[in-house]
XYZ file of C-alpha atoms in Angstrom:
395
model
C -13.555 180.352 327.144
C -15.827 177.597 328.093
C -17.298 176.990 324.771
C -13.424 176.603 323.664
C -13.255 173.682 326.708
C -16.945 172.311 325.949
C -15.637 171.671 322.069
C -12.458 169.948 323.305
C -14.397 167.733 325.675
C -16.469 166.808 323.217
C -13.782 166.553 320.615
C -11.731 164.125 322.884
C -15.214 162.477 323.709
C -16.076 161.510 320.084
C -12.175 160.441 319.178
C -12.519 158.020 322.791
C -15.711 156.752 321.065
C -14.466 156.478 317.559
C -11.901 153.981 319.357
C -14.424 151.914 320.551
C -15.803 148.720 318.791
C -18.901 149.961 317.755
C -19.038 153.971 318.263
C -22.453 154.887 318.075
C -23.538 152.101 320.758
C -20.597 153.680 323.298
C -21.890 157.296 322.589
C -25.572 156.746 323.264
C -24.071 154.612 326.643
C -22.564 157.810 327.126
C -26.039 159.810 326.565
C -27.682 157.675 328.644
C -24.894 157.782 331.648
C -25.517 161.664 331.471
C -29.388 161.838 331.422
C -29.479 159.773 334.567
C -27.107 161.476 336.148
C -29.036 164.392 335.778
C -32.472 163.035 336.446
C -31.180 161.869 339.702
C -29.499 165.240 340.536
C -33.069 166.466 340.422
C -34.598 164.277 342.233
C -32.125 164.554 345.184
C -31.842 167.776 344.993
C -28.115 168.022 344.730
C -25.018 166.967 342.298
C -23.276 164.255 342.689
C -20.329 164.926 345.414
C -22.137 168.531 346.436
C -23.107 169.334 349.795
C -27.085 170.956 349.942
C -28.498 171.028 352.852
C -32.073 171.085 351.618
C -31.631 167.915 349.887
C -34.300 165.318 349.373
C -32.447 162.169 349.162
C -28.989 160.739 348.822
C -27.412 158.584 346.104
C -26.577 155.154 347.574
C -24.039 153.360 344.329
C -25.563 151.514 341.442
C -27.013 148.280 340.134
C -26.562 147.170 336.945
C -29.363 147.227 333.942
C -29.329 145.594 330.901
C -31.056 147.841 327.901
C -31.382 146.555 324.253
C -31.750 149.259 321.564
C -32.398 149.255 317.949
C -28.233 150.539 317.881
C -27.377 147.603 320.155
C -27.433 146.037 323.397
C -25.515 148.095 326.298
C -25.531 147.821 330.168
C -25.965 151.030 332.069
C -25.026 151.369 335.499
C -28.204 152.814 337.438
C -27.841 155.073 340.365
C -29.535 153.804 343.719
C -31.331 156.334 346.303
C -31.352 155.720 349.750
C -35.365 156.200 350.327
C -36.541 155.605 347.085
C -36.091 153.360 344.130
C -35.026 155.150 340.461
C -35.919 153.516 336.902
C -34.658 155.482 334.159
C -37.211 157.259 331.928
C -35.821 156.118 328.456
C -35.843 152.695 329.741
C -37.677 150.216 327.962
C -40.393 148.228 330.465
C -39.851 144.374 330.682
C -36.680 143.323 329.373
C -35.418 141.172 331.413
C -38.559 139.317 331.546
C -37.937 139.070 327.127
C -34.389 137.775 328.427
C -35.969 135.350 330.851
C -38.346 134.111 328.126
C -35.617 133.525 325.536
C -33.657 131.376 328.047
C -37.231 129.241 328.075
C -36.844 128.657 324.617
C -32.989 128.050 324.975
C -33.869 125.013 327.448
C -36.970 124.190 325.459
C -34.581 123.566 322.558
C -31.511 122.047 324.654
C -33.973 118.888 325.796
C -34.875 118.161 322.683
C -38.130 120.113 321.782
C -38.667 120.347 318.024
C -37.671 122.927 315.977
C -41.262 123.312 314.676
C -42.603 123.911 318.497
C -39.467 126.276 319.089
C -40.410 128.215 315.874
C -44.026 128.931 317.228
C -42.959 129.455 320.732
C -40.416 131.838 319.221
C -42.599 134.112 317.023
C -45.383 134.014 319.818
C -43.246 136.058 321.929
C -41.879 138.295 319.055
C -38.334 136.734 318.801
C -37.174 135.703 315.356
C -33.996 134.443 313.666
C -33.017 133.426 317.257
C -29.406 131.335 317.223
C -27.957 130.222 320.690
C -25.128 132.777 320.774
C -27.654 135.691 320.786
C -29.665 133.691 323.861
C -26.214 133.043 325.838
C -25.681 137.023 325.283
C -29.223 138.357 326.450
C -29.456 136.299 329.221
C -26.005 136.315 331.009
C -26.021 137.744 334.327
C -30.134 136.900 334.908
C -29.470 133.961 337.109
C -27.402 136.076 339.100
C -29.875 139.151 339.456
C -32.561 136.269 339.876
C -30.694 135.028 343.222
C -29.746 138.622 344.459
C -33.416 139.317 344.595
C -34.792 136.567 345.936
C -32.473 136.350 349.081
C -32.064 140.055 349.866
C -31.641 141.353 353.434
C -35.159 142.490 354.703
C -33.813 143.772 357.868
C -33.919 147.203 356.983
C -37.577 147.865 356.682
C -40.420 146.937 358.283
C -43.546 144.822 356.832
C -47.128 145.308 358.864
C -48.954 143.954 356.451
C -48.051 140.855 354.234
C -49.660 138.839 351.692
C -48.811 135.395 350.243
C -50.793 133.293 346.974
C -49.577 130.405 344.779
C -48.722 130.313 340.945
C -49.022 127.076 339.386
C -47.781 125.756 336.254
C -46.456 122.576 334.466
C -43.112 121.606 334.934
C -40.995 119.000 333.394
C -39.232 117.028 336.053
C -37.994 113.685 336.337
C -39.463 112.641 332.822
C -42.584 113.885 333.657
C -44.870 116.986 333.719
C -45.989 118.301 337.313
C -48.101 120.822 338.356
C -45.649 123.238 340.602
C -46.285 125.646 343.042
C -44.757 129.189 343.295
C -45.308 131.041 346.734
C -45.437 134.282 346.146
C -45.176 136.792 349.286
C -46.060 140.457 348.948
C -45.866 142.991 351.624
C -46.597 146.819 352.384
C -43.880 148.746 354.181
C -43.923 151.649 356.448
C -44.225 154.144 353.295
C -47.256 152.287 352.129
C -45.640 151.053 348.921
C -45.944 147.354 348.031
C -42.890 144.840 347.655
C -42.348 141.591 346.618
C -40.590 139.568 349.718
C -40.397 136.016 348.451
C -40.552 133.921 345.210
C -40.581 129.929 346.305
C -40.917 126.847 344.218
C -43.480 124.254 346.453
C -43.465 120.593 345.125
C -46.149 120.360 347.859
C -48.855 122.820 350.143
C -47.515 121.451 353.666
C -47.007 122.909 356.985
C -43.062 121.901 356.563
C -43.170 123.757 352.856
C -45.137 126.695 354.229
C -42.195 126.903 357.329
C -39.171 126.471 355.597
C -40.745 129.611 353.579
C -41.246 131.688 356.547
C -37.967 130.557 358.254
C -36.151 131.782 355.223
C -38.104 135.183 355.553
C -37.318 135.772 358.985
C -33.405 134.372 358.903
C -33.302 137.428 356.019
C -34.597 139.687 358.886
C -38.424 140.208 358.097
C -39.755 141.159 361.670
C -43.065 139.928 362.489
C -46.052 141.437 360.682
C -49.210 142.759 362.451
C -51.711 140.890 359.873
C -51.199 138.000 357.137
C -53.712 137.754 354.497
C -53.723 134.363 352.645
C -55.909 131.746 351.636
C -57.548 128.790 354.028
C -54.704 126.343 353.864
C -54.091 124.179 356.733
C -50.688 123.491 356.167
C -50.412 127.361 355.144
C -52.703 128.668 358.802
C -50.621 126.316 360.952
C -47.151 127.683 359.372
C -48.490 131.161 359.852
C -49.539 130.953 363.377
C -45.861 129.181 364.521
C -43.647 131.446 362.669
C -45.107 134.390 363.057
C -46.846 134.535 366.787
C -48.378 137.383 368.121
C -49.788 138.291 364.282
C -53.125 137.966 363.241
C -54.848 135.994 360.352
C -56.782 137.282 357.564
C -59.238 134.639 355.647
C -59.236 135.972 351.968
C -62.923 136.819 351.886
C -62.670 135.798 348.411
C -61.937 132.524 348.347
C -63.823 131.963 351.220
C -66.806 133.248 349.172
C -66.111 130.849 346.796
C -65.730 127.909 348.718
C -69.500 128.711 349.953
C -70.916 129.337 347.060
C -69.659 125.998 345.261
C -72.346 124.259 347.472
C -74.919 126.096 346.137
C -77.124 125.134 343.503
C -76.569 126.973 339.956
C -80.152 128.944 339.811
C -79.486 130.487 343.235
C -76.106 131.235 342.590
C -76.688 134.821 341.843
C -79.105 136.016 344.443
C -77.500 133.787 347.261
C -73.824 135.450 346.404
C -75.708 139.156 346.388
C -76.571 138.572 350.321
C -73.441 137.022 351.239
C -71.149 139.819 349.890
C -72.827 142.097 352.019
C -71.330 140.250 355.145
C -68.065 141.724 354.445
C -69.462 144.989 353.631
C -70.887 146.364 356.803
C -69.278 148.907 358.363
C -68.424 147.494 361.453
C -68.040 143.842 362.417
C -71.151 143.520 364.917
C -72.921 144.085 361.533
C -71.233 141.573 359.632
C -71.743 138.955 362.246
C -75.843 140.202 362.395
C -75.833 139.560 358.411
C -74.211 136.447 358.734
C -76.936 134.936 361.317
C -79.280 136.309 359.130
C -78.287 134.073 355.960
C -77.861 131.690 358.253
C -81.313 131.407 359.564
C -82.306 131.845 356.423
C -80.662 128.784 354.194
C -79.790 127.052 357.021
C -82.091 123.813 356.061
C -81.511 124.417 352.564
C -78.089 124.385 351.828
C -76.412 123.227 355.205
C -73.306 122.529 353.920
C -72.781 126.264 352.428
C -74.146 127.459 356.100
C -71.756 124.902 358.221
C -68.831 126.332 356.142
C -69.605 129.881 356.582
C -70.138 129.329 360.152
C -66.954 128.040 361.018
C -64.868 130.214 359.073
C -66.801 133.635 359.551
C -64.138 134.941 362.704
C -61.296 134.272 360.792
C -62.468 136.289 357.481
C -63.421 139.204 359.938
C -60.239 140.036 361.263
C -59.773 142.988 358.889
C -62.010 144.336 361.331
C -59.556 144.843 363.883
C -57.566 147.533 361.454
C -59.759 150.191 361.138
C -56.921 152.448 360.267
C -56.111 150.582 356.533
C -58.006 150.241 353.707
C -60.655 146.842 354.413
C -61.013 146.503 350.548
C -57.325 145.827 350.379
C -56.463 143.907 353.593
C -59.661 141.622 353.454
C -58.635 139.333 350.481
C -55.944 138.407 348.341
C -57.033 140.042 345.411
C -53.900 142.217 344.354
C -51.830 139.363 344.509
C -54.299 137.140 342.091
C -53.889 140.338 339.688
C -50.946 139.889 340.082
C -50.390 136.440 338.806
C -52.796 136.737 336.251
C -50.268 139.218 334.562
C -47.642 136.448 335.152
C -49.804 133.619 333.402
C -50.175 136.085 330.284
C -46.714 135.623 329.701
C -46.149 132.063 330.709
C -49.665 130.308 328.704
C -47.054 130.928 325.663
C -44.695 128.719 327.285
C -47.031 126.133 327.984
C -44.902 123.096 329.994
C -41.698 124.785 331.343
C -38.288 122.605 330.239
C -37.238 122.408 334.073
C -37.993 124.063 337.852
C -35.312 126.966 336.997
C -36.512 128.212 333.740
C -39.905 128.558 335.254
C -38.639 130.350 338.947
C -36.380 132.658 336.412
C -39.113 133.992 334.356
C -41.817 134.521 337.555
C -38.776 136.069 339.302
C -37.833 138.261 336.779
C -41.276 139.972 335.883
C -42.018 140.096 339.640
C -38.538 142.336 339.846
C -39.589 144.547 337.470
C -43.102 144.361 339.513
C -41.369 145.960 342.587
C -38.996 148.313 340.765
C -42.370 150.356 339.332
C -44.243 149.752 342.663
C -41.159 151.186 344.545
C -41.506 154.629 342.561
C -45.452 154.727 342.101
C -48.222 156.136 344.508
C -48.737 154.456 347.482
C -50.710 151.106 348.085
C -51.814 152.024 351.595
C -51.713 155.423 353.117
C -48.440 155.685 354.987
C -50.335 157.751 357.660
C -52.838 155.051 358.445
C -49.636 152.421 358.538
C -47.681 155.114 361.510
C -50.815 155.032 363.086
C -51.291 151.262 363.227
C -47.671 150.971 364.120
C -47.750 153.475 367.156
C -50.678 151.718 368.012
C -49.427 148.537 368.311
C -45.972 149.343 369.868
């Protein structure tokens, strides 16, 4: 009886799909939907609309996601989970980034870039036989996704540690090419997972620009973090102290070392750098200060400018010692964001000069959206127990 019913259901499904403009694509879309529901039921520990006291999570609506296949393009409704991110196992990664790259090509074409340059750019991205209608279809709804991601609420999650750094690209504005910064703010939540909190374009790195960035985060519900890790731009420092009263500021030790080494002769750099690095590898802040003092006494007369920089910025670079619960390697520098920026540049380098600010922001944001999704389902960046200990001690 059950087998007969299943055959009837399958027949009805086939007839329904046959009536669609693309029967094969319709069948594939139905199959993907069934696979997602089965996978999510396994993760949750309960079927949809079913009660199970031992379930591990709850469904929380759906989100649309584009999926390009050899059969064609379809738009899936991907289930969302309340406590964890979910990415279907069959989804090809980086599809939104490819759509953003295609839109960059379209805008370059509209603004008069030569056909020859357009073809070269498209081929470097693996895109051939590109038409305006294809571009329009591929990028449909992309802007809405970007805006939703950049303006989403941060009320429900606490981010005890945040990092901020800038990414620079050449962008055409008002008939000239300028170097534009996009500030990226990343945070770690109470479960130890990383997330992208802000992607904001800035024409200048003034206190006012940074203050607007941080105010927008606060308006979206960000609670004051316990630690902010960044470079030592004066406007940025002032904005951090004004926007996040009570938060500690960690000067990126890697940027700090680079600034100091810029005043060391080339032939001395390697030996000096070895001793300089030992300061931040010390097991205690007292020993770190002692090593810095020894270095100052040894090289003070030979390299006065480098030693002056070290002494003036030392304490700000040692702030991470006040958080012994957390992994010092990860909270003492912005290396995590620098690695992320390098990955983004691998994709933006093929564009060269962006036709406008929106195309630049769209490409960077869509790429970061995919990183945020990957992070939500990967292992924790910082130990959750360490973060809970930190939050309890700060309460």
